[in-house]
Amino acid sequence: MNGERGTINIRVKFFAAPREALGTNEVTVSLPAGATVDELLKLLTERYPALRPYTRFLSVAVNRAYAGMHAELHDGDEVACLPPVGGG
Amino acid sequence: MNGERGTINIRVKFFAAPREALGTNEVTVSLPAGATVDELLKLLTERYPALRPYTRFLSVAVNRAYAGMHAELHDGDEVACLPPVGGG
Amino acid sequence: MEMFEVTTEPLSVEEVVARLTEPAIGAVVTFVGTVRGETDGRAVRYLEYEAYPEMAEETLRQIGAEIRSRWPDVRRVAIVHRVGRLEIGAVAVVIAISAAHRAPLFDALRYGIDRLKEIVPIWKKEVWADGGAEWVEEGSGAREAV
Amino acid sequence: MEMFEVTTEPLSVEEVVARLTEPAIGAVVTFVGTVRGETDGRAVRYLEYEAYPEMAEETLRQIGAEIRSRWPDVRRVAIVHRVGRLEIGAVAVVIAISAAHRAPLFDALRYGIDRLKEIVPIWKKEVWADGGAEWVEEGSGAREAV
């Protein structure tokens, strides 16, 4: 914590309905270092309004593990926006 | 019930351990009409002493359905002496 | 297609599941009983299964009817039991049960194999690797069930 | 042999059961999820399954670990899920669980499919016979689970 806040790059993956709504299955976004999942989702819904109907149902995985809204992100993380699953 | 008690013939089938002990899988025995399963088993153990160790564990089927010890037998019935089953 | 059968032929899980096929089905569960290589620490060489075939098929059919009566959402039941000499790893029995949705299937499956071991006239003789053989008598409490 | 897998290939129940093979096994149960021809009275033409494959395999592996931890007598677990376009009657998922004796298998099987539907990142889109299509959202309560 030297007071410098750099920028981190996060790969974001989309699936199922939100993927179709966005027309893409992956984007890369830049965030200030120390940003949380919550802040990432806010940024995404601002930048991609088509995502809005889905956000309240989304779970999030960071590097392929479910993560809470307050989890801190790190440069190079792979974040997945997961609508309610329906396998089986 | 005309007072005449004829004779009935019963086919008796054996399986598994008692079949091996008797060395046969089927015998035919004659009994007085109106005889019950119980009476058949008594006759069998008298005639085939090798059956004795098994009788207290045997269930009996008459014409391929489980039957009680007091079930009455009829000419031509197929009786099966069933040791405890062990399928699966 | 026979749904309840005693056979000397090798069993295929796939083939028994296929007997249930219909478009309304969303879930199938199966129980597959196989020949274990040891019982109570004693190495088994093979098993010899014997059946009273006509009554065995009759009681299998009865178990199917019991299942459908207890779990009305069950659609189809198939039970096939193999008899004769079965080597280690061979499939001795396949029970397959289908429904539109999965809810009733797990209890129905447990019931199916429990009842089979209770009422179906089939016996097995264990032939051990060290010589000797014995008819398994689960009903007499002599041996733990599969 | 992979025990936890997401694949575009057709599934064989037999082949998944074979992944569990070992002489100590006496019982195997399977859950087979198939594509139903209708949901809520509406005719389905086919389903399109999509996965986040790396995480899906990771969560399948986690379910296997959870099962073995809750039911220590369970020996092996294999779960294979198919993705891509699946026609009516096709097998979408096979869960197979083995043990020396049958007791733990039924609850373990129910747990396995319940957990799969809860945490594994796989989605399905129903494409209806009358045109139109919809992503199934079981988690949102919009649709009854298989």
Tab-separated table of C-alpha atoms in Angstrom:
chain	number	residue	atom	x	y	z
A	1	MET	CA	0.000	0.000	0.000
A	2	ASN	CA	2.362	2.688	-1.164
A	3	GLY	CA	-0.442	5.017	-2.089
A	4	GLU	CA	-0.066	4.454	-5.805
A	5	ARG	CA	-3.153	2.967	-7.372
A	6	GLY	CA	-2.336	1.495	-10.754
A	7	THR	CA	-4.712	-0.071	-13.242
A	8	ILE	CA	-5.673	-3.737	-13.514
A	9	ASN	CA	-6.987	-5.552	-16.562
A	10	ILE	CA	-9.759	-8.084	-16.090
A	11	ARG	CA	-11.088	-10.582	-18.611
A	12	VAL	CA	-14.858	-10.921	-18.276
A	13	LYS	CA	-16.742	-13.913	-19.687
A	14	PHE	CA	-20.454	-14.081	-20.487
A	15	PHE	CA	-22.718	-17.083	-20.973
A	16	ALA	CA	-26.251	-17.996	-22.032
A	17	ALA	CA	-28.851	-15.175	-22.078
A	18	PRO	CA	-26.528	-12.248	-21.160
A	19	ARG	CA	-23.951	-13.478	-23.684
A	20	GLU	CA	-26.608	-13.359	-26.395
A	21	ALA	CA	-27.877	-9.961	-25.224
A	22	LEU	CA	-24.340	-8.540	-25.372
A	23	GLY	CA	-23.431	-10.309	-28.595
A	24	THR	CA	-20.048	-11.297	-27.194
A	25	ASN	CA	-18.704	-13.961	-24.882
A	26	GLU	CA	-15.711	-12.047	-23.565
A	27	VAL	CA	-14.546	-8.466	-22.973
A	28	THR	CA	-11.491	-7.007	-21.251
A	29	VAL	CA	-11.967	-4.028	-18.941
A	30	SER	CA	-9.549	-1.842	-17.001
A	31	LEU	CA	-10.242	-0.931	-13.407
A	32	PRO	CA	-8.339	0.851	-10.665
A	33	ALA	CA	-6.242	-1.556	-8.591
A	34	GLY	CA	-8.153	-2.793	-5.555
A	35	ALA	CA	-11.520	-2.768	-7.359
A	36	THR	CA	-14.087	-5.291	-6.189
A	37	VAL	CA	-16.490	-7.586	-8.049
A	38	ASP	CA	-19.251	-5.153	-7.181
A	39	GLU	CA	-17.404	-2.252	-8.811
A	40	LEU	CA	-16.727	-4.345	-11.900
A	41	LEU	CA	-20.431	-5.155	-12.271
A	42	LYS	CA	-21.347	-1.440	-11.936
A	43	LEU	CA	-18.857	-0.569	-14.657
A	44	LEU	CA	-20.158	-3.331	-16.921
A	45	THR	CA	-23.811	-2.304	-16.623
A	46	GLU	CA	-22.912	1.325	-17.370
A	47	ARG	CA	-20.905	0.369	-20.408
A	48	TYR	CA	-23.279	-2.399	-21.602
A	49	PRO	CA	-26.907	-1.413	-20.900
A	50	ALA	CA	-28.059	-4.696	-22.499
A	51	LEU	CA	-26.662	-6.442	-19.407
A	52	ARG	CA	-29.020	-4.587	-17.059
A	53	PRO	CA	-31.995	-7.040	-17.033
A	54	TYR	CA	-29.633	-9.832	-15.966
A	55	THR	CA	-27.426	-8.293	-13.292
A	56	ARG	CA	-29.631	-8.965	-10.313
A	57	PHE	CA	-29.651	-12.703	-11.114
A	58	LEU	CA	-25.917	-13.006	-11.827
A	59	SER	CA	-23.446	-14.955	-9.729
A	60	VAL	CA	-19.788	-14.224	-10.268
A	61	ALA	CA	-16.792	-16.512	-10.455
A	62	VAL	CA	-13.245	-15.220	-10.157
A	63	ASN	CA	-10.650	-17.519	-11.665
A	64	ARG	CA	-13.252	-20.318	-11.884
A	65	ALA	CA	-14.428	-20.205	-8.275
A	66	TYR	CA	-17.604	-18.563	-7.001
A	67	ALA	CA	-16.779	-15.206	-5.401
A	68	GLY	CA	-18.667	-12.692	-3.278
A	69	MET	CA	-19.541	-9.166	-4.366
A	70	HIS	CA	-16.825	-7.710	-2.139
A	71	ALA	CA	-13.989	-9.895	-3.420
A	72	GLU	CA	-11.025	-7.794	-4.546
A	73	LEU	CA	-9.847	-8.224	-8.114
A	74	HIS	CA	-6.277	-8.515	-9.334
A	75	ASP	CA	-4.591	-7.870	-12.632
A	76	GLY	CA	-5.167	-10.764	-15.037
A	77	ASP	CA	-8.145	-12.218	-13.178
A	78	GLU	CA	-10.716	-14.116	-15.194
A	79	VAL	CA	-14.190	-13.104	-14.071
A	80	ALA	CA	-17.293	-14.960	-15.255
A	81	CYS	CA	-20.817	-13.558	-15.096
A	82	LEU	CA	-23.024	-16.580	-14.404
A	83	PRO	CA	-26.794	-16.481	-14.854
A	84	PRO	CA	-28.745	-19.060	-12.824
A	85	VAL	CA	-27.372	-22.449	-13.892
A	86	GLY	CA	-29.590	-25.027	-15.569
A	87	GLY	CA	-27.573	-28.146	-16.231
A	88	GLY	CA	-28.758	-31.729	-15.942
B	1	MET	CA	-67.255	-82.172	0.470
B	2	ASN	CA	-68.781	-85.500	-0.411
B	3	GLY	CA	-66.757	-87.328	2.235
B	4	GLU	CA	-64.476	-89.017	-0.255
B	5	ARG	CA	-60.848	-88.030	0.210
B	6	GLY	CA	-58.914	-88.955	-2.903
B	7	THR	CA	-55.228	-88.507	-3.581
B	8	ILE	CA	-53.520	-85.446	-5.076
B	9	ASN	CA	-50.198	-85.315	-6.865
B	10	ILE	CA	-47.877	-82.402	-6.182
B	11	ARG	CA	-44.722	-81.431	-8.035
B	12	VAL	CA	-42.104	-80.137	-5.611
B	13	LYS	CA	-39.143	-78.051	-6.765
B	14	PHE	CA	-35.880	-77.497	-4.888
B	15	PHE	CA	-33.220	-74.822	-5.309
B	16	ALA	CA	-29.760	-73.863	-4.089
B	17	ALA	CA	-28.459	-75.598	-0.928
B	18	PRO	CA	-31.394	-77.999	-0.354
B	19	ARG	CA	-31.375	-78.919	-4.046
B	20	GLU	CA	-27.719	-79.873	-3.747
B	21	ALA	CA	-28.299	-81.741	-0.469
B	22	LEU	CA	-31.102	-83.770	-2.069
B	23	GLY	CA	-29.304	-84.260	-5.353
B	24	THR	CA	-32.468	-83.458	-7.305
B	25	ASN	CA	-34.352	-80.355	-8.339
B	26	GLU	CA	-37.817	-81.868	-8.542
B	27	VAL	CA	-39.862	-84.719	-7.043
B	28	THR	CA	-43.523	-85.663	-7.301
B	29	VAL	CA	-45.346	-86.727	-4.137
B	30	SER	CA	-48.847	-87.987	-3.459
B	31	LEU	CA	-50.877	-86.647	-0.567
B	32	PRO	CA	-54.435	-87.040	0.670
B	33	ALA	CA	-56.756	-84.440	-0.871
B	34	GLY	CA	-57.034	-81.376	1.344
B	35	ALA	CA	-53.440	-81.631	2.564
B	36	THR	CA	-51.731	-78.362	3.496
B	37	VAL	CA	-48.263	-76.992	2.824
B	38	ASP	CA	-47.354	-77.869	6.396
B	39	GLU	CA	-48.298	-81.513	5.867
B	40	LEU	CA	-46.337	-81.627	2.616
B	41	LEU	CA	-43.202	-80.342	4.371
B	42	LYS	CA	-43.609	-82.968	7.123
B	43	LEU	CA	-43.849	-85.709	4.520
B	44	LEU	CA	-40.818	-84.392	2.645
B	45	THR	CA	-38.563	-84.245	5.707
B	46	GLU	CA	-39.569	-87.789	6.672
B	47	ARG	CA	-38.853	-89.081	3.204
B	48	TYR	CA	-35.718	-86.955	2.597
B	49	PRO	CA	-33.739	-86.570	5.837
B	50	ALA	CA	-31.126	-84.519	3.957
B	51	LEU	CA	-33.739	-81.756	3.818
B	52	ARG	CA	-33.946	-81.472	7.597
B	53	PRO	CA	-31.242	-78.795	8.224
B	54	TYR	CA	-33.029	-76.488	5.787
B	55	THR	CA	-36.705	-76.801	6.640
B	56	ARG	CA	-36.874	-74.141	9.332
B	57	PHE	CA	-35.493	-71.539	6.886
B	58	LEU	CA	-37.696	-72.508	3.927
B	59	SER	CA	-40.416	-70.355	2.438
B	60	VAL	CA	-42.911	-72.047	0.176
B	61	ALA	CA	-44.466	-70.962	-3.095
B	62	VAL	CA	-47.552	-72.629	-4.533
B	63	ASN	CA	-47.944	-72.142	-8.266
B	64	ARG	CA	-45.272	-69.418	-8.187
B	65	ALA	CA	-46.766	-67.310	-5.420
B	66	TYR	CA	-45.639	-67.256	-1.791
B	67	ALA	CA	-48.030	-69.313	0.349
B	68	GLY	CA	-48.594	-69.767	4.065
B	69	MET	CA	-48.066	-73.030	5.946
B	70	HIS	CA	-51.820	-73.610	6.177
B	71	ALA	CA	-52.548	-73.157	2.471
B	72	GLU	CA	-54.476	-76.133	1.075
B	73	LEU	CA	-52.925	-77.960	-1.859
B	74	HIS	CA	-54.701	-79.179	-4.977
B	75	ASP	CA	-53.962	-81.858	-7.517
B	76	GLY	CA	-51.336	-80.687	-9.987
B	77	ASP	CA	-50.023	-77.848	-7.846
B	78	GLU	CA	-46.412	-76.812	-8.310
B	79	VAL	CA	-44.820	-76.251	-4.909
B	80	ALA	CA	-41.362	-74.688	-4.556
B	81	CYS	CA	-39.203	-74.964	-1.433
B	82	LEU	CA	-37.341	-71.649	-1.270
B	83	PRO	CA	-34.325	-71.113	0.971
B	84	PRO	CA	-33.624	-67.486	1.947
B	85	VAL	CA	-33.163	-65.626	-1.329
B	86	GLY	CA	-29.900	-63.930	-2.187
B	87	GLY	CA	-30.245	-62.208	-5.532
B	88	GLY	CA	-28.789	-58.860	-6.550
C	1	MET	CA	-39.916	-55.390	-25.093
C	2	GLU	CA	-39.729	-57.416	-21.869
C	3	MET	CA	-39.315	-55.173	-18.847
C	4	PHE	CA	-38.774	-57.979	-16.306
C	5	GLU	CA	-36.415	-60.743	-17.220
C	6	VAL	CA	-34.120	-63.458	-15.912
C	7	THR	CA	-31.419	-64.340	-18.403
C	8	THR	CA	-28.128	-66.179	-18.733
C	9	GLU	CA	-26.809	-63.531	-21.165
C	10	PRO	CA	-24.390	-60.756	-20.143
C	11	LEU	CA	-26.200	-57.575	-19.104
C	12	SER	CA	-25.780	-54.141	-20.639
C	13	VAL	CA	-26.817	-51.130	-18.554
C	14	GLU	CA	-27.298	-49.167	-21.760
C	15	GLU	CA	-29.635	-51.753	-23.192
C	16	VAL	CA	-31.808	-51.894	-20.055
C	17	VAL	CA	-32.037	-48.085	-19.976
C	18	ALA	CA	-33.071	-48.185	-23.644
C	19	ARG	CA	-36.090	-50.329	-22.699
C	20	LEU	CA	-37.531	-47.239	-20.960
C	21	THR	CA	-37.185	-44.892	-23.923
C	22	GLU	CA	-40.037	-42.504	-24.613
C	23	PRO	CA	-40.061	-38.733	-25.227
C	24	ALA	CA	-41.813	-37.915	-21.934
C	25	ILE	CA	-38.819	-39.100	-19.904
C	26	GLY	CA	-36.442	-36.579	-18.374
C	27	ALA	CA	-34.628	-38.720	-15.829
C	28	VAL	CA	-33.586	-42.342	-15.417
C	29	VAL	CA	-31.845	-43.924	-12.464
C	30	THR	CA	-30.220	-47.319	-12.460
C	31	PHE	CA	-28.948	-49.745	-9.873
C	32	VAL	CA	-26.218	-52.045	-11.109
C	33	GLY	CA	-25.194	-54.970	-8.914
C	34	THR	CA	-21.761	-56.382	-9.755
C	35	VAL	CA	-19.794	-59.393	-8.566
C	36	ARG	CA	-17.305	-58.340	-5.907
C	37	GLY	CA	-13.847	-59.906	-5.742
C	38	GLU	CA	-14.074	-60.572	-2.027
C	39	THR	CA	-16.584	-61.033	0.786
C	40	ASP	CA	-15.662	-60.761	4.436
C	41	GLY	CA	-11.990	-60.674	3.489
C	42	ARG	CA	-12.165	-63.910	1.516
C	43	ALA	CA	-11.197	-63.839	-2.165
C	44	VAL	CA	-14.012	-64.915	-4.477
C	45	ARG	CA	-13.235	-66.784	-7.691
C	46	TYR	CA	-16.694	-66.517	-9.223
C	47	LEU	CA	-20.394	-66.637	-8.334
C	48	GLU	CA	-23.000	-69.121	-9.459
C	49	TYR	CA	-26.521	-67.678	-9.593
C	50	GLU	CA	-29.573	-69.924	-9.638
C	51	ALA	CA	-33.180	-68.824	-10.113
C	52	TYR	CA	-36.706	-70.164	-10.071
C	53	PRO	CA	-37.068	-68.297	-13.340
C	54	GLU	CA	-40.837	-68.176	-13.892
C	55	MET	CA	-41.503	-67.052	-10.322
C	56	ALA	CA	-38.513	-64.701	-10.360
C	57	GLU	CA	-39.900	-62.874	-13.393
C	58	GLU	CA	-43.314	-62.827	-11.734
C	59	THR	CA	-41.921	-61.243	-8.551
C	60	LEU	CA	-39.853	-58.744	-10.560
C	61	ARG	CA	-43.058	-57.711	-12.321
C	62	GLN	CA	-44.728	-57.417	-8.917
C	63	ILE	CA	-41.946	-55.111	-7.686
C	64	GLY	CA	-42.489	-52.929	-10.750
C	65	ALA	CA	-46.198	-52.717	-9.935
C	66	GLU	CA	-45.458	-51.899	-6.291
C	67	ILE	CA	-43.120	-49.082	-7.341
C	68	ARG	CA	-45.622	-47.551	-9.734
C	69	SER	CA	-48.327	-47.769	-7.105
C	70	ARG	CA	-46.183	-46.125	-4.378
C	71	TRP	CA	-44.673	-43.475	-6.661
C	72	PRO	CA	-47.350	-42.622	-9.252
C	73	ASP	CA	-44.988	-40.199	-11.032
C	74	VAL	CA	-42.710	-43.088	-11.966
C	75	ARG	CA	-43.274	-43.894	-15.616
C	76	ARG	CA	-41.444	-47.146	-16.366
C	77	VAL	CA	-39.539	-49.838	-14.511
C	78	ALA	CA	-37.266	-52.496	-15.999
C	79	ILE	CA	-35.421	-55.138	-13.984
C	80	VAL	CA	-33.136	-57.725	-15.540
C	81	HIS	CA	-31.245	-60.325	-13.499
C	82	ARG	CA	-28.531	-62.557	-14.860
C	83	VAL	CA	-28.052	-66.139	-13.677
C	84	GLY	CA	-25.432	-68.832	-14.217
C	85	ARG	CA	-21.710	-68.472	-13.643
C	86	LEU	CA	-20.657	-64.826	-13.192
C	87	GLU	CA	-17.035	-63.735	-13.046
C	88	ILE	CA	-15.667	-60.945	-10.820
C	89	GLY	CA	-16.858	-57.558	-12.069
C	90	ALA	CA	-19.743	-59.017	-14.072
C	91	VAL	CA	-23.125	-57.308	-13.827
C	92	ALA	CA	-25.646	-59.484	-11.979
C	93	VAL	CA	-28.645	-57.173	-11.950
C	94	VAL	CA	-29.795	-53.930	-13.532
C	95	ILE	CA	-32.787	-51.979	-12.264
C	96	ALA	CA	-33.802	-48.939	-14.322
C	97	ILE	CA	-36.596	-46.516	-13.423
C	98	SER	CA	-37.767	-43.489	-15.382
C	99	ALA	CA	-39.872	-40.405	-14.759
C	100	ALA	CA	-40.496	-36.990	-16.268
C	101	HIS	CA	-38.807	-35.377	-13.243
C	102	ARG	CA	-36.266	-36.834	-10.863
C	103	ALA	CA	-37.980	-36.442	-7.473
C	104	PRO	CA	-39.465	-39.937	-6.942
C	105	LEU	CA	-36.618	-41.900	-8.485
C	106	PHE	CA	-34.117	-42.232	-5.648
C	107	ASP	CA	-36.481	-43.732	-3.076
C	108	ALA	CA	-38.060	-45.890	-5.784
C	109	LEU	CA	-34.639	-47.235	-6.755
C	110	ARG	CA	-33.711	-48.109	-3.180
C	111	TYR	CA	-37.085	-49.798	-2.729
C	112	GLY	CA	-36.588	-51.787	-5.924
C	113	ILE	CA	-33.286	-53.375	-4.933
C	114	ASP	CA	-34.386	-53.881	-1.298
C	115	ARG	CA	-37.503	-55.731	-2.440
C	116	LEU	CA	-35.558	-57.737	-5.003
C	117	LYS	CA	-33.272	-59.026	-2.266
C	118	GLU	CA	-36.319	-59.775	-0.128
C	119	ILE	CA	-38.708	-61.651	-2.392
C	120	VAL	CA	-37.186	-62.652	-5.731
C	121	PRO	CA	-36.335	-66.374	-5.806
C	122	ILE	CA	-32.707	-66.106	-6.880
C	123	TRP	CA	-29.756	-67.562	-4.995
C	124	LYS	CA	-26.026	-67.201	-5.285
C	125	LYS	CA	-23.214	-69.540	-4.425
C	126	GLU	CA	-19.818	-68.067	-3.722
C	127	VAL	CA	-16.931	-70.102	-5.037
C	128	TRP	CA	-13.772	-69.021	-3.246
C	129	ALA	CA	-10.246	-68.704	-4.558
C	130	ASP	CA	-8.941	-70.963	-1.752
C	131	GLY	CA	-11.384	-73.742	-2.716
C	132	GLY	CA	-14.722	-74.296	-1.035
C	133	ALA	CA	-18.056	-72.710	-1.832
C	134	GLU	CA	-21.168	-71.615	-0.005
C	135	TRP	CA	-24.726	-70.557	-0.771
C	136	VAL	CA	-25.154	-66.998	0.454
C	137	GLU	CA	-28.035	-66.713	2.887
C	138	GLU	CA	-28.709	-63.041	3.427
C	139	GLY	CA	-32.091	-63.752	4.950
C	140	SER	CA	-30.499	-65.778	7.721
C	141	GLY	CA	-28.240	-62.884	8.651
C	142	ALA	CA	-25.155	-64.908	7.814
C	143	ARG	CA	-23.761	-62.311	5.493
C	144	GLU	CA	-23.885	-58.609	4.869
C	145	ALA	CA	-25.897	-57.667	1.815
C	146	VAL	CA	-24.404	-55.904	-1.200
D	1	MET	CA	-9.455	-42.008	-16.998
D	2	GLU	CA	-11.195	-38.657	-16.470
D	3	MET	CA	-13.944	-38.959	-13.886
D	4	PHE	CA	-15.353	-35.436	-14.341
D	5	GLU	CA	-15.868	-34.214	-17.838
D	6	VAL	CA	-17.774	-31.810	-20.073
D	7	THR	CA	-17.953	-33.035	-23.637
D	8	THR	CA	-19.731	-32.444	-26.929
D	9	GLU	CA	-19.718	-36.196	-27.688
D	10	PRO	CA	-22.789	-38.444	-27.204
D	11	LEU	CA	-22.823	-40.077	-23.766
D	12	SER	CA	-22.916	-43.791	-23.030
D	13	VAL	CA	-24.165	-44.889	-19.614
D	14	GLU	CA	-22.181	-48.102	-20.014
D	15	GLU	CA	-18.968	-46.235	-20.667
D	16	VAL	CA	-19.374	-43.968	-17.630
D	17	VAL	CA	-20.112	-46.967	-15.399
D	18	ALA	CA	-16.974	-48.613	-16.789
D	19	ARG	CA	-14.898	-45.706	-15.468
D	20	LEU	CA	-15.648	-46.953	-11.942
D	21	THR	CA	-14.528	-50.528	-12.531
D	22	GLU	CA	-12.515	-52.217	-9.781
D	23	PRO	CA	-12.956	-55.610	-8.090
D	24	ALA	CA	-13.980	-54.108	-4.722
D	25	ILE	CA	-17.209	-52.721	-6.186
D	26	GLY	CA	-20.492	-54.495	-5.510
D	27	ALA	CA	-22.985	-51.803	-6.441
D	28	VAL	CA	-23.205	-48.862	-8.829
D	29	VAL	CA	-26.026	-46.378	-9.181
D	30	THR	CA	-26.461	-43.971	-12.045
D	31	PHE	CA	-28.509	-40.892	-12.745
D	32	VAL	CA	-29.202	-40.301	-16.432
D	33	GLY	CA	-30.698	-36.972	-17.455
D	34	THR	CA	-32.359	-37.026	-20.876
D	35	VAL	CA	-33.895	-34.386	-23.115
D	36	ARG	CA	-37.659	-34.362	-22.700
D	37	GLY	CA	-39.931	-33.768	-25.669
D	38	GLU	CA	-42.016	-31.176	-23.866
D	39	THR	CA	-41.891	-28.739	-20.954
D	40	ASP	CA	-44.985	-27.217	-19.414
D	41	GLY	CA	-47.084	-28.611	-22.233
D	42	ARG	CA	-44.961	-27.002	-24.948
D	43	ALA	CA	-43.319	-29.246	-27.557
D	44	VAL	CA	-39.534	-28.979	-27.572
D	45	ARG	CA	-37.618	-29.354	-30.850
D	46	TYR	CA	-34.142	-29.631	-29.300
D	47	LEU	CA	-31.982	-28.218	-26.501
D	48	GLU	CA	-28.794	-26.219	-26.769
D	49	TYR	CA	-26.450	-26.679	-23.792
D	50	GLU	CA	-23.688	-24.206	-23.059
D	51	ALA	CA	-20.981	-24.536	-20.399
D	52	TYR	CA	-18.131	-22.652	-18.846
D	53	PRO	CA	-16.185	-25.832	-19.370
D	54	GLU	CA	-13.099	-25.376	-17.168
D	55	MET	CA	-15.156	-24.241	-14.200
D	56	ALA	CA	-17.839	-26.842	-14.878
D	57	GLU	CA	-15.291	-29.654	-14.657
D	58	GLU	CA	-13.865	-28.034	-11.527
D	59	THR	CA	-17.289	-27.919	-9.845
D	60	LEU	CA	-18.076	-31.502	-10.933
D	61	ARG	CA	-14.828	-32.559	-9.272
D	62	GLN	CA	-15.866	-30.605	-6.178
D	63	ILE	CA	-19.212	-32.452	-6.073
D	64	GLY	CA	-17.322	-35.751	-6.232
D	65	ALA	CA	-15.186	-34.658	-3.278
D	66	GLU	CA	-18.252	-33.531	-1.324
D	67	ILE	CA	-19.911	-36.903	-1.893
D	68	ARG	CA	-16.882	-38.870	-0.765
D	69	SER	CA	-16.560	-36.680	2.291
D	70	ARG	CA	-20.251	-37.044	3.276
D	71	TRP	CA	-20.470	-40.755	2.485
D	72	PRO	CA	-17.036	-42.239	3.254
D	73	ASP	CA	-18.169	-45.682	2.062
D	74	VAL	CA	-18.582	-44.360	-1.465
D	75	ARG	CA	-15.643	-45.530	-3.534
D	76	ARG	CA	-15.776	-43.690	-6.854
D	77	VAL	CA	-17.765	-40.930	-8.512
D	78	ALA	CA	-17.865	-40.072	-12.215
D	79	ILE	CA	-19.927	-37.253	-13.725
D	80	VAL	CA	-20.011	-36.497	-17.439
D	81	HIS	CA	-22.124	-33.703	-18.922
D	82	ARG	CA	-22.733	-33.235	-22.615
D	83	VAL	CA	-23.057	-29.778	-24.212
D	84	GLY	CA	-24.014	-28.463	-27.639
D	85	ARG	CA	-27.187	-29.287	-29.526
D	86	LEU	CA	-29.064	-32.242	-28.006
D	87	GLU	CA	-32.060	-33.853	-29.664
D	88	ILE	CA	-35.112	-35.249	-27.839
D	89	GLY	CA	-34.193	-38.403	-25.943
D	90	ALA	CA	-30.462	-37.663	-25.956
D	91	VAL	CA	-28.535	-38.163	-22.726
D	92	ALA	CA	-27.397	-34.830	-21.263
D	93	VAL	CA	-25.735	-36.027	-18.073
D	94	VAL	CA	-24.597	-39.271	-16.454
D	95	ILE	CA	-23.666	-39.507	-12.787
D	96	ALA	CA	-22.274	-42.850	-11.624
D	97	ILE	CA	-21.352	-43.710	-8.047
D	98	SER	CA	-19.911	-46.967	-6.732
D	99	ALA	CA	-19.458	-48.672	-3.385
D	100	ALA	CA	-18.794	-52.123	-1.975
D	101	HIS	CA	-22.333	-52.186	-0.540
D	102	ARG	CA	-25.405	-50.300	-1.670
D	103	ALA	CA	-26.425	-48.418	1.498
D	104	PRO	CA	-24.901	-44.955	0.870
D	105	LEU	CA	-25.551	-44.825	-2.859
D	106	PHE	CA	-29.131	-43.583	-3.101
D	107	ASP	CA	-28.726	-40.458	-0.983
D	108	ALA	CA	-25.341	-39.803	-2.586
D	109	LEU	CA	-26.925	-39.991	-6.039
D	110	ARG	CA	-29.714	-37.575	-5.162
D	111	TYR	CA	-27.158	-35.200	-3.647
D	112	GLY	CA	-25.011	-35.401	-6.770
D	113	ILE	CA	-27.710	-34.318	-9.213
D	114	ASP	CA	-29.137	-31.722	-6.783
D	115	ARG	CA	-25.697	-30.125	-6.395
D	116	LEU	CA	-25.035	-30.293	-10.125
D	117	LYS	CA	-28.170	-28.285	-10.802
D	118	GLU	CA	-27.157	-25.856	-8.077
D	119	ILE	CA	-23.538	-25.004	-8.765
D	120	VAL	CA	-22.274	-26.329	-12.109
D	121	PRO	CA	-22.000	-23.521	-14.692
D	122	ILE	CA	-24.016	-25.124	-17.471
D	123	TRP	CA	-27.072	-23.595	-19.121
D	124	LYS	CA	-29.700	-24.884	-21.508
D	125	LYS	CA	-31.768	-23.147	-24.105
D	126	GLU	CA	-35.058	-24.712	-25.119
D	127	VAL	CA	-35.866	-24.410	-28.791
D	128	TRP	CA	-39.573	-25.038	-29.262
D	129	ALA	CA	-41.383	-26.766	-32.072
D	130	ASP	CA	-43.647	-23.728	-32.582
D	131	GLY	CA	-40.609	-21.429	-33.026
D	132	GLY	CA	-39.133	-19.341	-30.268
D	133	ALA	CA	-36.531	-20.309	-27.700
D	134	GLU	CA	-35.662	-19.536	-24.106
D	135	TRP	CA	-32.799	-20.017	-21.682
D	136	VAL	CA	-34.069	-22.157	-18.829
D	137	GLU	CA	-33.610	-20.433	-15.489
D	138	GLU	CA	-34.297	-22.991	-12.803
D	139	GLY	CA	-32.624	-20.837	-10.165
D	140	SER	CA	-35.125	-18.052	-10.753
D	141	GLY	CA	-38.030	-20.417	-10.141
D	142	ALA	CA	-39.310	-19.937	-13.656
D	143	ARG	CA	-39.362	-23.610	-14.470
D	144	GLU	CA	-39.679	-26.940	-12.762
D	145	ALA	CA	-36.445	-28.904	-12.619
D	146	VAL	CA	-36.020	-32.285	-14.288
